[in-house]
Amino acid sequence: MMSVEELRACALLQDCADQLSVLGNIIRPRAETQRTELHLKTAQLMAGSSLSNFSGELKSQKHLKIQQTLLASDNLAKVQKDRQFVSDVINALLEELQKKNNFQSLFYAVEEERKKKAELLDIINREEEGRRQIKKLQKQLLDIRKEKTEECERLEEEVAILKDQVQDMRVRTNQQGKFVKSYAEQLVCQGSKHNSHKENALEDEVMMLQEKIEEEKNVHFETEAFLKKQHANLKEKLQYWIHRYEKDMEEKEQDIAALQNKRNSSQTRIQDLSKKCKDMENVVIEDRMEKEHLRAQMEKEQREKNAATKIQAWWRGTLVRKGPRSKKADKSKKKDGKKGKKKKK
């Protein structure tokens, strides 16, 4: 059963939901009629405007603009969305109160709305940051454009200067070409004379070189014969060393086989010695165990002997302690006997 306060809250929420639904049904046609009225008023004001009542018309136009912004489609859609959200929250809260007697859905809706608002604020902040970056980049772009224009002007000035220098260089190159042409003709004449003298000298050198070539041919034949002889000697030596290499390899293989046999015999000997060492270790271990047994037996005998000596000492001590009393009694008896003998004399 629900309490009276819960019933009151449910009735209140139901009333709010009904009013919101009625408000949603009223907003659209009223907004359309008000919008048409505003359009008519603005048309009348624009048609009947004059200089005398210009300030009053400005105020009325401002008022109409404010009403138009309020009755714009975006604002009406936002109002309709907020109304629908509040209506959904109230209906969910009413259903939760009727079924579970609880209103956690209200906290959940408020928390979801806060999250959406935080996300929206984050988006707005990022958009503002982007706008600031865009402004900064536009400023940098303007600075770069200004620098580039200045650099273009400077380069145009340099191009004009370089064109003047190229013109001067053309004039100079034409003058230098004429001078070089005349100088080259003179050099050609001198070169032809000089070349004739050089040709004569070269003919003499060719004769000398031919003689040297003949001499070099003779030397070549002699060196070729010598090298062939050396090649034959080296072949003989190569055969000798190959034969010796094979012989040495056979001897070394025999030595390796003998060493392997010796190694195998030494391994067998080492195994025999290891077996003997193990036997000796066993003998030593047995000897140590016997010695340990004898030492333990001797210690036991020594303890028994010490115990016997202690017992004998104790017994002798007891005898010694009892001895003086008996001696005193014997002495008294002896004295009495001596006195009796003296009296008899």
Coordinates of C-alpha atoms in Angstrom, one line a residue:
M1 CA 0.0 0.0 0.0
M2 CA 1.2 3.5 -0.8
S3 CA 1.3 6.2 1.7
V4 CA -0.6 9.5 1.5
E5 CA 2.5 11.5 0.6
E6 CA 3.4 9.1 -2.2
L7 CA -0.1 9.4 -3.6
R8 CA 0.1 13.2 -3.4
A9 CA 3.4 13.1 -5.2
C10 CA 2.0 10.7 -7.9
A11 CA -1.0 13.0 -8.4
L12 CA 1.3 16.0 -8.7
L13 CA 3.6 14.4 -11.2
Q14 CA 0.6 13.1 -13.2
D15 CA -0.8 16.7 -13.3
C16 CA 2.6 18.0 -14.5
A17 CA 2.8 15.4 -17.2
D18 CA -0.7 16.3 -18.4
Q19 CA 0.1 20.0 -18.4
L20 CA 3.3 19.4 -20.4
S21 CA 1.4 17.3 -23.0
V22 CA -1.2 20.0 -23.3
L23 CA 1.6 22.6 -23.7
G24 CA 3.2 20.6 -26.4
N25 CA -0.1 20.5 -28.3
I26 CA -0.6 24.2 -27.9
I27 CA 2.9 25.5 -28.8
R28 CA 3.0 24.6 -32.5
P29 CA -0.2 26.2 -33.9
R30 CA 0.2 29.3 -31.6
A31 CA 3.7 29.7 -32.8
E32 CA 2.7 29.5 -36.4
T33 CA -0.1 32.1 -35.9
Q34 CA 2.2 34.5 -34.0
R35 CA 4.8 34.1 -36.7
T36 CA 2.3 35.1 -39.4
E37 CA 1.1 38.1 -37.3
L38 CA 4.7 39.2 -36.9
H39 CA 5.3 39.0 -40.6
L40 CA 2.2 41.1 -41.3
K41 CA 3.3 43.7 -38.7
T42 CA 6.8 43.9 -40.1
A43 CA 5.3 44.4 -43.6
Q44 CA 3.0 47.2 -42.3
L45 CA 5.8 48.9 -40.5
M46 CA 8.1 48.8 -43.6
A47 CA 5.2 50.1 -45.8
G48 CA 4.1 53.0 -43.5
S49 CA 7.6 54.1 -42.3
S50 CA 8.4 57.9 -42.3
L51 CA 11.1 60.2 -40.9
S52 CA 8.9 61.6 -38.1
N53 CA 8.3 58.3 -36.3
F54 CA 11.6 56.7 -37.3
S55 CA 12.8 56.1 -33.7
G56 CA 9.5 54.5 -32.6
E57 CA 9.6 52.3 -35.6
L58 CA 13.2 51.2 -34.8
K59 CA 12.1 50.2 -31.3
S60 CA 9.1 48.3 -32.7
Q61 CA 11.3 46.6 -35.3
K62 CA 13.7 45.6 -32.5
H63 CA 10.8 44.2 -30.5
L64 CA 9.6 42.3 -33.5
K65 CA 13.1 40.9 -34.2
I66 CA 13.3 39.7 -30.6
Q67 CA 9.9 38.0 -31.0
Q68 CA 11.0 36.5 -34.3
T69 CA 14.1 35.1 -32.7
L70 CA 12.1 33.7 -29.8
L71 CA 9.6 32.1 -32.2
A72 CA 12.3 30.8 -34.6
S73 CA 12.2 27.1 -35.5
D74 CA 15.4 26.4 -33.6
N75 CA 14.2 27.9 -30.4
L76 CA 10.8 26.2 -30.7
A77 CA 12.5 22.9 -31.4
K78 CA 14.7 23.4 -28.3
V79 CA 11.6 24.3 -26.2
Q80 CA 9.8 21.2 -27.6
K81 CA 12.9 19.0 -26.8
D82 CA 13.2 20.3 -23.3
R83 CA 9.4 19.8 -22.7
Q84 CA 9.7 16.2 -24.0
F85 CA 12.7 15.5 -21.8
V86 CA 10.9 16.8 -18.7
S87 CA 7.8 14.9 -19.6
D88 CA 9.8 11.6 -20.0
V89 CA 11.5 12.2 -16.7
I90 CA 8.2 12.8 -14.9
N91 CA 6.6 9.8 -16.5
A92 CA 9.6 7.6 -15.6
L93 CA 9.6 9.0 -12.0
L94 CA 5.8 8.4 -11.7
E95 CA 6.1 4.8 -12.9
E96 CA 9.0 4.2 -10.5
L97 CA 7.1 5.7 -7.6
Q98 CA 4.0 3.5 -8.4
K99 CA 6.0 0.3 -8.8
K100 CA 9.1 0.5 -6.5
N101 CA 8.3 3.5 -4.2
N102 CA 11.6 4.9 -5.2
F103 CA 12.9 7.9 -7.2
Q104 CA 16.4 6.8 -8.4
S105 CA 15.5 7.5 -12.0
L106 CA 15.4 11.2 -11.2
F107 CA 19.0 11.1 -10.0
Y108 CA 20.0 9.0 -13.0
A109 CA 18.3 11.5 -15.4
V110 CA 20.0 14.5 -13.7
E111 CA 23.4 12.7 -13.8
E112 CA 22.9 11.9 -17.5
E113 CA 22.0 15.5 -18.2
R114 CA 25.0 16.7 -16.3
K115 CA 27.2 14.4 -18.4
K116 CA 25.7 15.7 -21.6
K117 CA 26.2 19.3 -20.4
A118 CA 29.8 18.6 -19.6
E119 CA 30.4 17.0 -23.0
L120 CA 28.7 20.0 -24.7
L121 CA 30.9 22.4 -22.7
D122 CA 34.0 20.3 -23.7
I123 CA 32.9 20.6 -27.3
I124 CA 32.4 24.4 -27.0
N125 CA 35.8 24.8 -25.3
R126 CA 37.4 22.8 -28.1
E127 CA 35.6 24.8 -30.7
E128 CA 36.8 28.1 -29.0
E129 CA 40.3 26.7 -28.9
G130 CA 40.1 25.8 -32.6
R131 CA 38.8 29.3 -33.4
R132 CA 41.7 30.8 -31.5
Q133 CA 44.1 28.5 -33.4
I134 CA 42.5 29.5 -36.7
K135 CA 42.8 33.2 -35.8
K136 CA 46.4 32.6 -34.9
L137 CA 47.1 30.8 -38.1
Q138 CA 45.3 33.5 -40.1
K139 CA 47.6 36.1 -38.5
Q140 CA 50.6 33.9 -39.3
L141 CA 49.4 33.5 -42.8
L142 CA 49.0 37.3 -43.2
D143 CA 52.5 37.8 -41.8
I144 CA 53.9 35.2 -44.2
R145 CA 52.0 36.7 -47.1
K146 CA 53.4 40.1 -46.2
E147 CA 56.9 38.7 -46.0
K148 CA 56.5 36.9 -49.3
T149 CA 55.3 40.1 -51.0
E150 CA 58.2 42.0 -49.7
E151 CA 60.5 39.2 -50.8
C152 CA 58.9 39.2 -54.3
E153 CA 59.5 43.0 -54.5
R154 CA 63.1 42.5 -53.5
L155 CA 63.6 39.7 -56.0
E156 CA 62.1 41.9 -58.8
E157 CA 64.5 44.6 -57.9
E158 CA 67.4 42.1 -58.0
V159 CA 66.1 40.7 -61.4
A160 CA 66.1 44.3 -62.8
I161 CA 69.7 44.8 -61.5
L162 CA 70.7 41.4 -63.0
K163 CA 69.2 42.3 -66.4
D164 CA 71.3 45.4 -66.4
Q165 CA 74.4 43.4 -65.6
V166 CA 73.5 40.9 -68.3
Q167 CA 73.3 43.7 -70.8
D168 CA 76.7 45.0 -69.8
M169 CA 78.1 41.4 -69.9
R170 CA 76.8 41.0 -73.5
V171 CA 78.6 44.2 -74.6
R172 CA 81.8 43.0 -72.9
T173 CA 81.5 39.5 -74.4
N174 CA 81.1 41.0 -77.9
Q175 CA 84.3 43.1 -77.4
Q176 CA 86.1 40.2 -75.9
G177 CA 85.0 37.9 -78.7
K178 CA 86.5 40.2 -81.3
F179 CA 89.7 40.4 -79.4
V180 CA 89.9 36.6 -78.9
K181 CA 89.2 36.0 -82.6
S182 CA 92.2 38.2 -83.6
Y183 CA 94.3 36.7 -80.9
A184 CA 93.4 33.2 -82.0
E185 CA 94.3 33.9 -85.6
Q186 CA 97.7 35.0 -84.5
L187 CA 98.1 32.0 -82.3
V188 CA 97.1 29.7 -85.2
C189 CA 99.9 31.2 -87.4
Q190 CA 102.4 30.8 -84.6
G191 CA 101.2 27.3 -83.9
S192 CA 101.5 26.2 -87.5
K193 CA 105.1 27.3 -87.5
H194 CA 105.8 25.7 -84.2
N195 CA 104.1 22.5 -85.3
S196 CA 106.2 22.2 -88.4
H197 CA 109.3 22.3 -86.2
K198 CA 107.7 19.7 -83.8
E199 CA 106.9 17.4 -86.7
N200 CA 110.5 17.3 -87.8
A201 CA 111.6 16.5 -84.2
L202 CA 108.9 13.9 -83.9
E203 CA 110.1 12.1 -87.0
D204 CA 113.5 11.9 -85.5
E205 CA 112.0 10.5 -82.3
V206 CA 110.0 7.9 -84.3
M207 CA 113.2 6.6 -85.8
M208 CA 114.8 6.3 -82.4
L209 CA 111.7 4.6 -81.0
Q210 CA 111.6 2.0 -83.8
E211 CA 115.2 1.1 -82.9
K212 CA 114.2 0.8 -79.3
I213 CA 111.2 -1.4 -80.2
E214 CA 113.5 -3.8 -82.1
E215 CA 115.7 -3.9 -79.0
E216 CA 112.7 -4.5 -76.8
K217 CA 111.6 -7.4 -79.0
N218 CA 114.9 -9.1 -78.7
V219 CA 114.8 -8.6 -74.9
H220 CA 111.3 -10.0 -74.9
F221 CA 112.2 -13.2 -76.7
E222 CA 115.1 -13.7 -74.3
T223 CA 112.9 -13.1 -71.2
E224 CA 110.2 -15.4 -72.6
A225 CA 112.8 -18.3 -73.1
F226 CA 114.1 -17.7 -69.5
L227 CA 110.5 -17.7 -68.1
K228 CA 109.7 -21.0 -69.9
K229 CA 112.8 -22.6 -68.5
Q230 CA 111.8 -21.4 -65.0
H231 CA 108.3 -22.6 -65.5
A232 CA 109.5 -26.1 -66.4
N233 CA 111.7 -26.1 -63.2
L234 CA 108.8 -25.0 -61.1
K235 CA 106.6 -27.8 -62.6
E236 CA 109.3 -30.4 -61.6
K237 CA 109.5 -28.9 -58.1
L238 CA 105.7 -28.9 -57.9
Q239 CA 105.6 -32.6 -58.7
Y240 CA 108.3 -33.3 -56.2
W241 CA 106.5 -31.4 -53.4
I242 CA 103.1 -33.1 -54.3
H243 CA 104.8 -36.5 -54.0
R244 CA 106.4 -35.5 -50.7
Y245 CA 103.1 -34.1 -49.4
E246 CA 101.3 -37.4 -50.2
K247 CA 104.1 -39.4 -48.5
D248 CA 104.1 -37.1 -45.4
M249 CA 100.3 -37.4 -45.2
E250 CA 100.5 -41.2 -45.2
E251 CA 103.2 -41.1 -42.5
K252 CA 101.1 -38.7 -40.4
E253 CA 98.0 -40.9 -40.9
Q254 CA 100.0 -43.9 -39.6
D255 CA 101.2 -41.8 -36.6
I256 CA 97.6 -40.8 -36.0
A257 CA 96.4 -44.4 -36.1
A258 CA 99.2 -45.4 -33.6
L259 CA 98.3 -42.5 -31.4
Q260 CA 94.6 -43.6 -31.4
N261 CA 95.6 -47.1 -30.5
K262 CA 97.8 -45.8 -27.7
R263 CA 94.9 -43.5 -26.6
N264 CA 92.5 -46.5 -26.5
S265 CA 95.0 -48.6 -24.5
S266 CA 95.6 -45.6 -22.1
Q267 CA 91.8 -45.2 -21.7
T268 CA 91.4 -48.9 -20.8
R269 CA 94.3 -48.5 -18.4
I270 CA 92.7 -45.4 -16.9
Q271 CA 89.4 -47.4 -16.5
D272 CA 91.3 -50.2 -14.7
L273 CA 93.0 -47.7 -12.5
S274 CA 89.7 -46.0 -11.7
K275 CA 88.2 -49.4 -10.7
K276 CA 91.3 -50.0 -8.5
C277 CA 90.9 -46.5 -7.0
K278 CA 87.3 -47.3 -6.2
D279 CA 88.3 -50.6 -4.6
M280 CA 90.9 -48.8 -2.6
E281 CA 88.4 -46.1 -1.6
N282 CA 86.1 -48.9 -0.3
V283 CA 89.0 -50.5 1.6
V284 CA 89.9 -47.1 3.1
I285 CA 86.3 -46.5 4.1
E286 CA 86.1 -49.9 5.7
D287 CA 89.4 -49.3 7.5
R288 CA 88.1 -45.9 8.8
M289 CA 84.8 -47.6 9.9
E290 CA 86.8 -50.2 11.8
K291 CA 89.1 -47.6 13.4
E292 CA 86.0 -45.6 14.4
H293 CA 84.4 -48.7 15.9
L294 CA 87.7 -49.4 17.8
R295 CA 87.9 -45.8 19.0
A296 CA 84.3 -45.9 20.2
Q297 CA 85.0 -49.2 22.0
M298 CA 88.2 -47.8 23.6
E299 CA 86.3 -44.7 24.7
K300 CA 83.6 -46.9 26.2
E301 CA 86.3 -49.0 28.1
Q302 CA 87.9 -45.7 29.2
R303 CA 84.6 -44.5 30.5
E304 CA 84.0 -47.8 32.3
K305 CA 87.6 -47.6 33.8
N306 CA 87.0 -44.1 34.9
A307 CA 83.7 -45.0 36.5
A308 CA 85.4 -48.0 38.3
T309 CA 88.2 -45.8 39.6
K310 CA 85.6 -43.3 40.8
I311 CA 83.8 -46.1 42.6
Q312 CA 87.0 -47.4 44.1
A313 CA 88.0 -43.9 45.3
W314 CA 84.6 -43.4 46.8
W315 CA 84.9 -46.8 48.6
R316 CA 88.4 -46.0 49.9
G317 CA 87.2 -42.6 51.0
T318 CA 84.4 -44.2 53.0
L319 CA 86.9 -46.7 54.5
V320 CA 89.3 -43.9 55.4
R321 CA 86.5 -41.9 57.0
K322 CA 85.5 -44.9 59.1
G323 CA 89.1 -45.9 60.0
P324 CA 90.0 -43.2 62.6
R325 CA 87.1 -44.2 64.9
S326 CA 88.3 -47.9 65.1
K327 CA 91.9 -46.7 65.6
K328 CA 90.9 -44.6 68.6
A329 CA 89.1 -47.6 70.1
D330 CA 92.2 -49.8 69.6
K331 CA 94.4 -47.1 71.1
S332 CA 92.3 -46.9 74.2
K333 CA 92.4 -50.7 74.6
K334 CA 96.1 -50.7 74.2
K335 CA 96.6 -48.0 76.8
D336 CA 94.5 -50.0 79.3
G337 CA 96.5 -53.1 78.7
K338 CA 99.8 -51.2 79.3
K339 CA 98.6 -49.8 82.6
G340 CA 97.6 -53.2 83.8
K341 CA 101.0 -54.6 83.0
K342 CA 102.8 -51.9 84.9
K343 CA 100.7 -52.5 88.0
K344 CA 101.5 -56.2 87.9
K345 CA 105.2 -55.5 87.9

